[in-house]
JSON list of C-alpha atoms in Angstrom, two decimals:
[
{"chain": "A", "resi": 1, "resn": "UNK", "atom": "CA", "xyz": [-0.54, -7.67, 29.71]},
{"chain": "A", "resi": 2, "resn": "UNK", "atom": "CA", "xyz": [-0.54, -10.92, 31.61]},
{"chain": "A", "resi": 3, "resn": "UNK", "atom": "CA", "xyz": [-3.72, -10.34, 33.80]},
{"chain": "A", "resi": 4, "resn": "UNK", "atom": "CA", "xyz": [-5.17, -9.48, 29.99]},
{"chain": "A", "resi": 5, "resn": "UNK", "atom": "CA", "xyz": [-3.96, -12.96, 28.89]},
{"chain": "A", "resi": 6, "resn": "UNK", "atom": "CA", "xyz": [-5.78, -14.23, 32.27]},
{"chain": "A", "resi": 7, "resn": "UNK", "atom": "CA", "xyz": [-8.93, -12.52, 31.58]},
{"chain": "A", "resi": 8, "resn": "UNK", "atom": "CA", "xyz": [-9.10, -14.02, 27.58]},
{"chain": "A", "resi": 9, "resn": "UNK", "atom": "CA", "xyz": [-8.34, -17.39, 28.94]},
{"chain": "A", "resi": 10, "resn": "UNK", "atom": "CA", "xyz": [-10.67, -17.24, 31.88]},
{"chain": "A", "resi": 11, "resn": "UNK", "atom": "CA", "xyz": [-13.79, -15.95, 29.64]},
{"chain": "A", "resi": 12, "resn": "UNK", "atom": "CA", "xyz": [-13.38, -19.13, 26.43]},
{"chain": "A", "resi": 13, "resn": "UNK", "atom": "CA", "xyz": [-13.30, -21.49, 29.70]},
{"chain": "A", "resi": 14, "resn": "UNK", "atom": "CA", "xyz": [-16.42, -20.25, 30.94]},
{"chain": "A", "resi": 15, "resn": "UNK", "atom": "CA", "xyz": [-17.98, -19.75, 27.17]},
{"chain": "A", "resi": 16, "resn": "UNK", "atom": "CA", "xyz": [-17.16, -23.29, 26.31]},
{"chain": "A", "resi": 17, "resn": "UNK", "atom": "CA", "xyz": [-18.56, -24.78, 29.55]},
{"chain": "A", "resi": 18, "resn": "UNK", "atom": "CA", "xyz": [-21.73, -22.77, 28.79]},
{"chain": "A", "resi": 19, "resn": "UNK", "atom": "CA", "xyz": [-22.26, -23.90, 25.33]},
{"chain": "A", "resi": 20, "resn": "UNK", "atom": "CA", "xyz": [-21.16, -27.94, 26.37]},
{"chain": "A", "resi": 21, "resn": "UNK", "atom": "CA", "xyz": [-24.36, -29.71, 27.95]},
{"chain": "A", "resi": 22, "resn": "UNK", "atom": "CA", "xyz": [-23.47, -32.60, 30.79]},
{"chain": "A", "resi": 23, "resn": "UNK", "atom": "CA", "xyz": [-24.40, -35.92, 28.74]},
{"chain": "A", "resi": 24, "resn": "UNK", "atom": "CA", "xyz": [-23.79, -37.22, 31.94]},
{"chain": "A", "resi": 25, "resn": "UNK", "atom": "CA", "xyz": [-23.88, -41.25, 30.86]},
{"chain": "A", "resi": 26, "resn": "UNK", "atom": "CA", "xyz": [-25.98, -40.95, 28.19]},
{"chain": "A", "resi": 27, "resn": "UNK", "atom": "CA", "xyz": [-24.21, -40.54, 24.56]},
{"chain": "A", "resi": 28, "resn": "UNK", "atom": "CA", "xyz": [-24.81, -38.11, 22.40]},
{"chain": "A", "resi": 29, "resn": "UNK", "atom": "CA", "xyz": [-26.36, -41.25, 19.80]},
{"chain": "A", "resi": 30, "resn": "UNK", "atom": "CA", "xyz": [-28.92, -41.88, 22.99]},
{"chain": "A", "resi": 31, "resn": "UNK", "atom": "CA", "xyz": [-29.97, -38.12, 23.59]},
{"chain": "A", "resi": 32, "resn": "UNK", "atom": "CA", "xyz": [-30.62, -38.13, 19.49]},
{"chain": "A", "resi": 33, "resn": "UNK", "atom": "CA", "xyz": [-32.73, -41.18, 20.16]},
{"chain": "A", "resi": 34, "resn": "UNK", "atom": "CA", "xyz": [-34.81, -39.59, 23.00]},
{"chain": "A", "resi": 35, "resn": "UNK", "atom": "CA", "xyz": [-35.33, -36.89, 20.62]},
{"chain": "A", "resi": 36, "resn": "UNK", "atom": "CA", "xyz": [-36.50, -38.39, 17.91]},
{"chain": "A", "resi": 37, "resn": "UNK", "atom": "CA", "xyz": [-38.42, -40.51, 19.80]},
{"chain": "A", "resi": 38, "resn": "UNK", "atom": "CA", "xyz": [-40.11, -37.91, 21.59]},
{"chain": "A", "resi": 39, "resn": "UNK", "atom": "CA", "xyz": [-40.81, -35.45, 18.63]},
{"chain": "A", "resi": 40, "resn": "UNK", "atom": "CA", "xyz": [-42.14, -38.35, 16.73]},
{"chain": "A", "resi": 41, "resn": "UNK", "atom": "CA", "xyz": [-43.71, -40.12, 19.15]},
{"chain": "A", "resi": 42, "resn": "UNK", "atom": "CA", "xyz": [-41.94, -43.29, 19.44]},
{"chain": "A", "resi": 43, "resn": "UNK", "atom": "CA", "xyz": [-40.76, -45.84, 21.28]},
{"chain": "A", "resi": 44, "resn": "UNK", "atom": "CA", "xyz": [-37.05, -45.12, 21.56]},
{"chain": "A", "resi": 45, "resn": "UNK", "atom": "CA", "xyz": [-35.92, -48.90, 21.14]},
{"chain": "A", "resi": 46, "resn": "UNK", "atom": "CA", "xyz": [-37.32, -49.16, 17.92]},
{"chain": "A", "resi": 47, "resn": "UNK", "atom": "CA", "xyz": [-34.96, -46.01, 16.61]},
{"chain": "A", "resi": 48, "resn": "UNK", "atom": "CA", "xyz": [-32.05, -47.49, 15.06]},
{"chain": "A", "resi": 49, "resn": "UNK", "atom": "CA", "xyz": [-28.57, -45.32, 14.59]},
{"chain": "A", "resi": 50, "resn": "UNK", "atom": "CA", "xyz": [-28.12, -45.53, 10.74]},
{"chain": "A", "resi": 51, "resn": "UNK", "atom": "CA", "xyz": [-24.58, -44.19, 10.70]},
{"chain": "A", "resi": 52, "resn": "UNK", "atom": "CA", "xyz": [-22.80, -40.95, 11.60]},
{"chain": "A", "resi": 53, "resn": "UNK", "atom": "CA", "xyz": [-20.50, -38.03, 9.71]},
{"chain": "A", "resi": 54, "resn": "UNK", "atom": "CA", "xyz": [-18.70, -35.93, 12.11]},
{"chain": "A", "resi": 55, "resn": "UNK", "atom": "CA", "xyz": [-21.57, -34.14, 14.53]},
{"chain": "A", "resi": 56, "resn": "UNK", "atom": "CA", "xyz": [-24.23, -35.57, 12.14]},
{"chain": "A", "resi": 57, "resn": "UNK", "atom": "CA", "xyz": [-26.29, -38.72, 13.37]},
{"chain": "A", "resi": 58, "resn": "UNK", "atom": "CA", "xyz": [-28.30, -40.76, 10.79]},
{"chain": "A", "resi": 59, "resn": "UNK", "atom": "CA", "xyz": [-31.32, -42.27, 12.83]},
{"chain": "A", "resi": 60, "resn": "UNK", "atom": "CA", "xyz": [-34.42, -44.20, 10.96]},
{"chain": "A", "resi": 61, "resn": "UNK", "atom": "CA", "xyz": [-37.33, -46.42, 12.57]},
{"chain": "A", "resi": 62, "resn": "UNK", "atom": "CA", "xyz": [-39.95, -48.86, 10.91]},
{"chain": "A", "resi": 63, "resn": "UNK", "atom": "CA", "xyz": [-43.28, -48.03, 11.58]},
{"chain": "A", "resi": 64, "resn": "UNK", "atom": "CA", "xyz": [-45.32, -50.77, 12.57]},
{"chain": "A", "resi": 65, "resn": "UNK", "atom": "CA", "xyz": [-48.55, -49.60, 11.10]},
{"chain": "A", "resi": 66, "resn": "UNK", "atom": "CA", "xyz": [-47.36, -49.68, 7.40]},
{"chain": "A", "resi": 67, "resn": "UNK", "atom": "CA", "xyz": [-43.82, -50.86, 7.30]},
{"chain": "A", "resi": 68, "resn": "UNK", "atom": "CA", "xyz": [-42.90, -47.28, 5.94]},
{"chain": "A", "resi": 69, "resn": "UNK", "atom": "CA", "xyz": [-39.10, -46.54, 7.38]},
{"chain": "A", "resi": 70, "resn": "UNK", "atom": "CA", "xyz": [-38.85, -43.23, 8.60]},
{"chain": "A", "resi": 71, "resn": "UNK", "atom": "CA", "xyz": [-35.23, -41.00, 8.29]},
{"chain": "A", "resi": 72, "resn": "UNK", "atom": "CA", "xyz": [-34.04, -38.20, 10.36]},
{"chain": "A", "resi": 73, "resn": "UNK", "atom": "CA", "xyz": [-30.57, -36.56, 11.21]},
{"chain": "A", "resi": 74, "resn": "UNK", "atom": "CA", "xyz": [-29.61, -34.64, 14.48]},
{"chain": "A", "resi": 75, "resn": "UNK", "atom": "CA", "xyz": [-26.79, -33.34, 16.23]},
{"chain": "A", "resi": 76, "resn": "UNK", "atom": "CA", "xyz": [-26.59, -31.50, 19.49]},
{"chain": "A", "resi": 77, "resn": "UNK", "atom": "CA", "xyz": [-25.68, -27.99, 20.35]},
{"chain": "A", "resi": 78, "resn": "UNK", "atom": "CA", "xyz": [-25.22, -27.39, 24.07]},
{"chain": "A", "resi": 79, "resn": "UNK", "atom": "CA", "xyz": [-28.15, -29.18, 25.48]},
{"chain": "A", "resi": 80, "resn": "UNK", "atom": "CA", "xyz": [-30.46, -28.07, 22.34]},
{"chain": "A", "resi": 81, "resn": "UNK", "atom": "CA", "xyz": [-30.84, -31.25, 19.80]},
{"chain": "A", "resi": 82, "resn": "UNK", "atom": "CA", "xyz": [-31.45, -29.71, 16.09]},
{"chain": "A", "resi": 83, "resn": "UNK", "atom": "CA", "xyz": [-32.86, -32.19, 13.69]},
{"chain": "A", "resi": 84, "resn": "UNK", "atom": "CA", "xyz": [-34.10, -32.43, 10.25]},
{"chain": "A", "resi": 85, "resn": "UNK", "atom": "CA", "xyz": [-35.70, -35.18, 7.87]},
{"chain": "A", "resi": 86, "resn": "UNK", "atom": "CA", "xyz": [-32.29, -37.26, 6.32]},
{"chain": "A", "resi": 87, "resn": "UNK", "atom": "CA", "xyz": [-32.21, -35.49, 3.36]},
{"chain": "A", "resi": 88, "resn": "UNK", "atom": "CA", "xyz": [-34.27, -32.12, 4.38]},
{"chain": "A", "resi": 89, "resn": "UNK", "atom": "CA", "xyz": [-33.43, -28.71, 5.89]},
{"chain": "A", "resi": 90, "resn": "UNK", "atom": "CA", "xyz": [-32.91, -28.70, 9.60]},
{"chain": "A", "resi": 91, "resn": "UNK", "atom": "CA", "xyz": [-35.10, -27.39, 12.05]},
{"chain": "A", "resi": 92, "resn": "UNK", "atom": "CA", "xyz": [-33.74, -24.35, 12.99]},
{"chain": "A", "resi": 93, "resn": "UNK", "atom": "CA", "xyz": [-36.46, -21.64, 11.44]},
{"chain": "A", "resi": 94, "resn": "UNK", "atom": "CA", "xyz": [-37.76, -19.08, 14.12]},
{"chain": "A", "resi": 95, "resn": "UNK", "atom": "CA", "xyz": [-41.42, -20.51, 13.61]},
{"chain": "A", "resi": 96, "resn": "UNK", "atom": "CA", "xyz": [-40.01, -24.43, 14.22]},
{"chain": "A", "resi": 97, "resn": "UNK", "atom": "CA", "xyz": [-40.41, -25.92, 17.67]},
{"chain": "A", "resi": 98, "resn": "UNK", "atom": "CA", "xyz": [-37.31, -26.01, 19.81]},
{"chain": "A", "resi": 99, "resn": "UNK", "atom": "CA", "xyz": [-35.71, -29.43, 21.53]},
{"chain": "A", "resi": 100, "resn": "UNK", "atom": "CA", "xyz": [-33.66, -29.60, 24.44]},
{"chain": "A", "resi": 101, "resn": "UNK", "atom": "CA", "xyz": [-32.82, -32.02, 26.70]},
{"chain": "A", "resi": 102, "resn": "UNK", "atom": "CA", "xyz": [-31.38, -32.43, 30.50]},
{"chain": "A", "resi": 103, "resn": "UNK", "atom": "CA", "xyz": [-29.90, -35.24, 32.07]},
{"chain": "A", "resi": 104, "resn": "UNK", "atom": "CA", "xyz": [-30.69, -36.03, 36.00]},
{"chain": "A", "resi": 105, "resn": "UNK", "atom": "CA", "xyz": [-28.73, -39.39, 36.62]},
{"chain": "A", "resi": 106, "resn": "UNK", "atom": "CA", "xyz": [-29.65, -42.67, 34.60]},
{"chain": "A", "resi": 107, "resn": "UNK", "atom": "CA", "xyz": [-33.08, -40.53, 32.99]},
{"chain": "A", "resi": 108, "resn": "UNK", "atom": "CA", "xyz": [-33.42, -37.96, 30.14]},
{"chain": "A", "resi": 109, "resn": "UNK", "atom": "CA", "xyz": [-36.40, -35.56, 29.97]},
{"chain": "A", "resi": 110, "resn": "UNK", "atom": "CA", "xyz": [-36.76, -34.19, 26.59]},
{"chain": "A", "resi": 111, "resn": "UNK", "atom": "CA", "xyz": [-38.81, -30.73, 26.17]},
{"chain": "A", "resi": 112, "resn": "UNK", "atom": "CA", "xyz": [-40.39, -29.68, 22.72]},
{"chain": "A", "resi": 113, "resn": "UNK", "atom": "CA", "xyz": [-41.29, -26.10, 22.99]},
{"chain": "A", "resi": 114, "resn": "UNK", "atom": "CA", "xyz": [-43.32, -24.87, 20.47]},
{"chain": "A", "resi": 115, "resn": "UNK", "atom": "CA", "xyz": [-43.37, -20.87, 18.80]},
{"chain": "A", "resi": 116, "resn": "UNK", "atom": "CA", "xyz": [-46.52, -20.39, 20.64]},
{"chain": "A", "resi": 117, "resn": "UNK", "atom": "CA", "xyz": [-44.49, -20.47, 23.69]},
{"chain": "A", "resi": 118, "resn": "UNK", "atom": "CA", "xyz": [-46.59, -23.92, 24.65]},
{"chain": "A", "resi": 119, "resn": "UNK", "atom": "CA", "xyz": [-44.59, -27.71, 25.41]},
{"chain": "A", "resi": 120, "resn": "UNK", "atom": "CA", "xyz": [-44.43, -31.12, 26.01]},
{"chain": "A", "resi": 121, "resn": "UNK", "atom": "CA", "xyz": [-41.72, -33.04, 27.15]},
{"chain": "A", "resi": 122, "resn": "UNK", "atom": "CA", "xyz": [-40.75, -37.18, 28.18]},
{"chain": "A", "resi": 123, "resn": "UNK", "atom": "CA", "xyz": [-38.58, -38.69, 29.93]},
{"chain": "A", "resi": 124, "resn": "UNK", "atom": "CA", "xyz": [-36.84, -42.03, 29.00]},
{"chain": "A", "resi": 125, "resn": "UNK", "atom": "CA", "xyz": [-34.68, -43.91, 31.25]},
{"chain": "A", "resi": 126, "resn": "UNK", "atom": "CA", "xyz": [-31.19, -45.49, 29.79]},
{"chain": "A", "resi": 127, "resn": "UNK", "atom": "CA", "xyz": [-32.77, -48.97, 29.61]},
{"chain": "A", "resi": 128, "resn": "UNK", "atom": "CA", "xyz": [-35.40, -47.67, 27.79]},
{"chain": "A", "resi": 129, "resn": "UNK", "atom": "CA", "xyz": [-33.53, -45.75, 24.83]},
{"chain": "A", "resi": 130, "resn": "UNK", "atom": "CA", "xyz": [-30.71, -48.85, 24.49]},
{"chain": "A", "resi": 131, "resn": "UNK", "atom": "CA", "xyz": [-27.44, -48.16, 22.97]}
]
């Protein structure tokens, strides 16, 4: 019974380190910004963290060309960042691209990979996303 205790413990440990992504010094309002950024393509300084409920982060930008503001959500799961429009469905549909992220030190590379199997990714450096 006790090594069947062990076992249970010993398999959540390793589930939840699978599912948790290393931020590594980077916050999870930062890797939101990098993602937004790079799905949108934008300069992450000009992203701006709106406010936040629970997991949820409320991002928006001004963009320069019109003065429209544009509004997004995202949260992270594992090293995946799911986003939507503020007030639309998240991105999460089979045919929708998918965003990930990976930390290596003070830089973030952010992949987009699309259902057609294709991608494009950036990396941003901490100085360059801002708090």
């Amino acid at each position: 019974m006790k090594k069947l205790f062990m076992l249970v413990v010993v398999a959540l440990i390793n589930i939840s380190i699978t599912h948790a992504a290393d931020k590594g010094t980077f916050t999870t309002n930062q890797i939101c910004k990098a993602g937004i950024a790079k799905i949108m393509g934008r300069d992450p300084a000009i992203i701006k963290i709106d406010r936040t409920s629970g997991e949820t982060i409320y991002l928006s930008y001004i963009r320069q060309d019109d003065k429209t503001k544009w509004k997004y959500k995202c949260k992270l799961n594992g090293n995946q960042i799911l986003w939507g429009s503020d007030t639309g469905r998240w991105r999460t549909h089979a045919m929708d691209s998918k965003v990930r992220y990976k930390i290596n030190g003070n830089s973030i590379t952010v992949t987009d990979t699309f259902s057609d199997g294709s991608s494009s990714k950036e990396t941003y450096s901490v100085e360059n996303i801002g708090n």
